XYZ file of C-alpha atoms in Angstrom:
241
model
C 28.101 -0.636 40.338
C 31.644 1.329 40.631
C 34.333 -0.005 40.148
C 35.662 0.164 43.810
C 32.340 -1.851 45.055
C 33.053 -4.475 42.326
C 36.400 -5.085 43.183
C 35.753 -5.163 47.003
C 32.884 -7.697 45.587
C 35.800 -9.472 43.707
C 37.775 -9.861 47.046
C 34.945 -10.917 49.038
C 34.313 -13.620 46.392
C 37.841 -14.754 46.029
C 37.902 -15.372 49.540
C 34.176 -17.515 50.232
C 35.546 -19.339 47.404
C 38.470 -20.314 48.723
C 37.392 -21.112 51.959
C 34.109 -22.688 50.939
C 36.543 -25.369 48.416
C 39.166 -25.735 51.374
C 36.112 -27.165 53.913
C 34.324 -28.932 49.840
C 38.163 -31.063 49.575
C 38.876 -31.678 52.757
C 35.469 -33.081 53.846
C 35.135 -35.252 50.268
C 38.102 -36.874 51.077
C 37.748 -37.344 54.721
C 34.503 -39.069 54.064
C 36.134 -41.390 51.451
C 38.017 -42.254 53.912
C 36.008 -42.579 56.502
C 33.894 -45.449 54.241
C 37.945 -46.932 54.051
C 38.184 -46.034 50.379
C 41.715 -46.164 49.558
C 43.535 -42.691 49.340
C 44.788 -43.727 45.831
C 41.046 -44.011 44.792
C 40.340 -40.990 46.536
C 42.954 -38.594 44.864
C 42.080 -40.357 41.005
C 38.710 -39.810 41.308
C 37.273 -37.695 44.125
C 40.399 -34.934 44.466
C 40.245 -34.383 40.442
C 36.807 -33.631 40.558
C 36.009 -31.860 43.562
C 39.631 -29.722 42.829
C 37.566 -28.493 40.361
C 34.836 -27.310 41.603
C 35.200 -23.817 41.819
C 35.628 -23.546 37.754
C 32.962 -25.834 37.221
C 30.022 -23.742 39.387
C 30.811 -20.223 38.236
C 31.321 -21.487 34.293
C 27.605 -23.062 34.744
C 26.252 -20.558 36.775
C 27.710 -18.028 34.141
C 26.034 -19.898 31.245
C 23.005 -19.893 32.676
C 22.591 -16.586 33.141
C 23.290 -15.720 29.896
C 27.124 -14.801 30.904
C 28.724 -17.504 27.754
C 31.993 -15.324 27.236
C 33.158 -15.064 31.205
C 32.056 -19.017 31.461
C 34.203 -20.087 28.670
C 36.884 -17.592 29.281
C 37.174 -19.274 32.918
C 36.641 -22.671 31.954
C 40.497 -21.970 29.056
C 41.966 -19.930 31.406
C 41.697 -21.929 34.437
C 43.887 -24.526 33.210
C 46.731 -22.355 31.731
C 46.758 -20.645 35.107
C 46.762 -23.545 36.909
C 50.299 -24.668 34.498
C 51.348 -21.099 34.282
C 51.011 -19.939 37.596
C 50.349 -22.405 39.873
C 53.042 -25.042 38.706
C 55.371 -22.416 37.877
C 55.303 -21.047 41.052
C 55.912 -24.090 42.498
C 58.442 -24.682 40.758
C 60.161 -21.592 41.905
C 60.500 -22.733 45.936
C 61.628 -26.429 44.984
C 62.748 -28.737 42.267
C 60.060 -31.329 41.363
C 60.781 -34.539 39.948
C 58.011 -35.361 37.457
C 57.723 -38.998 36.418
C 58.049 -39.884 32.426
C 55.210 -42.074 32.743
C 52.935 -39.369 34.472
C 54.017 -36.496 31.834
C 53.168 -39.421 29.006
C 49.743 -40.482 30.496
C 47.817 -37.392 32.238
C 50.092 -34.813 30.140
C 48.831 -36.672 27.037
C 45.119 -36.684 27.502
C 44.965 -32.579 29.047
C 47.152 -31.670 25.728
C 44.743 -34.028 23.360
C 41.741 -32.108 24.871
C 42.787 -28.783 24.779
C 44.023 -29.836 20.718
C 40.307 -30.867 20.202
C 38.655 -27.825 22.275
C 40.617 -25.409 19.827
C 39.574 -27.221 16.958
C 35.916 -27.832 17.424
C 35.883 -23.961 18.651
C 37.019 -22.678 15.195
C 33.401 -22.960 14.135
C 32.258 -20.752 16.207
C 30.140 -21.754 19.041
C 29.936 -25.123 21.144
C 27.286 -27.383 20.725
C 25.701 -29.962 23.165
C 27.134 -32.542 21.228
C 30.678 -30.960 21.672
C 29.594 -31.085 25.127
C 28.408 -34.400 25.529
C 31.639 -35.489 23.993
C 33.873 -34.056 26.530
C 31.528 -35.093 29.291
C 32.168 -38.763 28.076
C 36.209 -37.812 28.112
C 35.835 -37.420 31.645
C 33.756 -40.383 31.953
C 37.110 -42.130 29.856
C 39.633 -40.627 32.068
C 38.196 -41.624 35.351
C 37.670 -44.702 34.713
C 41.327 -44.882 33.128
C 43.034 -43.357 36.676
C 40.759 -46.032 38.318
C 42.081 -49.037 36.348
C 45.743 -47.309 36.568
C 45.112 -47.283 40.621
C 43.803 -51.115 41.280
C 47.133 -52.347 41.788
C 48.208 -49.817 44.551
C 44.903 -50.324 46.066
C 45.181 -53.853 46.236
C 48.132 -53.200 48.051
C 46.314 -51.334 50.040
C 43.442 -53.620 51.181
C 46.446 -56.603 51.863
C 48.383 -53.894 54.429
C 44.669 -53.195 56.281
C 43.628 -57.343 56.434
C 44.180 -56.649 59.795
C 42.030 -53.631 60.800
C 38.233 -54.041 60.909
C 36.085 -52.204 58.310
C 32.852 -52.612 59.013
C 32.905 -51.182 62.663
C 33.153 -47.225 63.582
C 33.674 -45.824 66.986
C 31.799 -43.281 68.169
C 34.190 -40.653 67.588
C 34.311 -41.700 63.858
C 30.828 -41.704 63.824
C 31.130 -37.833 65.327
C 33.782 -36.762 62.628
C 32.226 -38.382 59.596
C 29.112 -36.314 60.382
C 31.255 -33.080 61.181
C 32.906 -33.869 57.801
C 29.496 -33.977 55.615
C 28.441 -30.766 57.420
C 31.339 -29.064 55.939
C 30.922 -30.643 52.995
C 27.109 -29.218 52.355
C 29.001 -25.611 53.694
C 31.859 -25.950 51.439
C 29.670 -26.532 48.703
C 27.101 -23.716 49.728
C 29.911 -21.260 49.994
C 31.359 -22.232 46.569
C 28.208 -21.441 44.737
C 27.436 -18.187 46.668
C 30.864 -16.925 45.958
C 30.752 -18.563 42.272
C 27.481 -15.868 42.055
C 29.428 -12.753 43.847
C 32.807 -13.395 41.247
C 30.033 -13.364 38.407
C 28.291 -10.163 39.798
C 31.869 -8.567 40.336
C 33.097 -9.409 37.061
C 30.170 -8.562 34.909
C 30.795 -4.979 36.694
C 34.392 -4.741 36.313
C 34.100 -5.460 32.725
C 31.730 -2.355 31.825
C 34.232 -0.634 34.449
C 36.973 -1.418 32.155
C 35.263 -1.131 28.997
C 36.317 -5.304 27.960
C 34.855 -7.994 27.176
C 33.602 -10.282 29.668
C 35.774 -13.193 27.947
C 39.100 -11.084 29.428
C 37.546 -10.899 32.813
C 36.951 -14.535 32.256
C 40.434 -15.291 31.348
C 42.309 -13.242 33.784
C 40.000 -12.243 36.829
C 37.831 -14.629 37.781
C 39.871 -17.826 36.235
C 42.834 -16.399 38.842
C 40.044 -16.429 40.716
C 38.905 -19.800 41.140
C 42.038 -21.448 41.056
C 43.287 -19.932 44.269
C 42.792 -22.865 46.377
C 44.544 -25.074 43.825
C 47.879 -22.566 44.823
C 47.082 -22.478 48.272
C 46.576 -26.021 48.034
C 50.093 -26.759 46.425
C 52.074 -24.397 48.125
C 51.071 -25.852 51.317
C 51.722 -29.455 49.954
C 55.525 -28.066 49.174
C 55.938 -26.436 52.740
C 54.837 -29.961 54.134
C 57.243 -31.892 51.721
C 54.513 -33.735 49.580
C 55.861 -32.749 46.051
């Protein structure tokens, strides 16, 4: 493949992803809500994960086909351009007061795991028991954002006494099936785009003469954190800092 048909490939991936995780967020959380989960619950639990999704297809579809460097090239870079780019562009259009407590709390547990990533990767590879660990970090922090989030959401649940939760109208009914279409698109889309920025990069690599881990770093980890920075700059333009 040349290396203008594995860009164009690039572009045409950037942008299924993006739309595919716009419909994938905005349908998990509508149908959180439409089961009246709190939004509290919904952003420490469903909105972290799902946020993520993008990183977390093309770094396993990556691995599986064979493609270790670009998946754990996107799964470090990902993060430092979601704080180097993302947040700093953010940053740029409007001041944004950040709560001691938050920096303390979530700040502490993303710098303790990248600490331990960098240590346990000095020998070399990364074992299923490096992965299991990790997997049970997530396991810890959920359930830590959870506990963290009971008090608001008994606030919640004494502010909606009054509404009734166990009836839907029709036109609920209509909408939370509209929303889990576009969830099963959104997620279709991310995977078939996760495959295309794979293809593209793989190319662009022997294009370039690198490594795949650079393409992995820069390209496609850009890549899959566009709708984080869509995402965000739209949350500034609508106030929600």
């Amino acid at each position: 493949m040349g290396m203008v048909p594995a860009l164009l490939l690039l572009l045409a991936a950037f942008l299924i992803i993006f739309k595919g995780a716009d419909w994938f967020v905005i349908s998990s959380v509508r149908i959180a809500e439409g089961f009246h989960i709190p939004k509290v619950l919904v952003g420490a639990t469903i909105v972290s994960l799902v946020t993520v999704s993008p990183e977390l297809l093309v770094s396993a579809i990556a691995a599986f086909l064979g493609k270790t460097e670009m998946a754990i090239g996107n799964a470090v870079g990902s993060p430092i351009t979601n704080i180097g780019f993302i947040f700093a562009a953010c940053v740029c259009f409007t001041f944004i007061p950040v709560e001691g407590k938050v920096v303390w709390n979530q700040g502490l547990m993303m710098l303790g795991s990248v600490i331990l990533l960098f240590l346990l990767g000095l020998r070399g590879y990364i074992g299923r028991p490096t992965a299991i660990l990790f997997l049970a970090l997530v396991f810890l922090y959920l359930w830590y954002s959870v506990k963290m989030a009971r008090s608001a959401i008994k606030i919640w649940n004494e502010n909606n006494k009054g509404k009734t939760e166990n009836q839907q109208t029709d036109g609920e009914l209509f909408q939370l099936k509209k929303d889990v279409l576009f969830f099963l698109l959104g997620a279709a889309l991310v995977v078939a785009g996760s495959r295309l920025l794979i293809l593209s990069g793989t190319a662009l690599a022997k294009c370039f003469g690198v490594s795949e881990t650079v393409i992995g770093l820069t390209l496609v980890s850009f890549g899959t954190s566009l709708p984080e920075f869509f995402t965000s700059i739209t949350a500034l333009t609508k106030g929600h800092q």
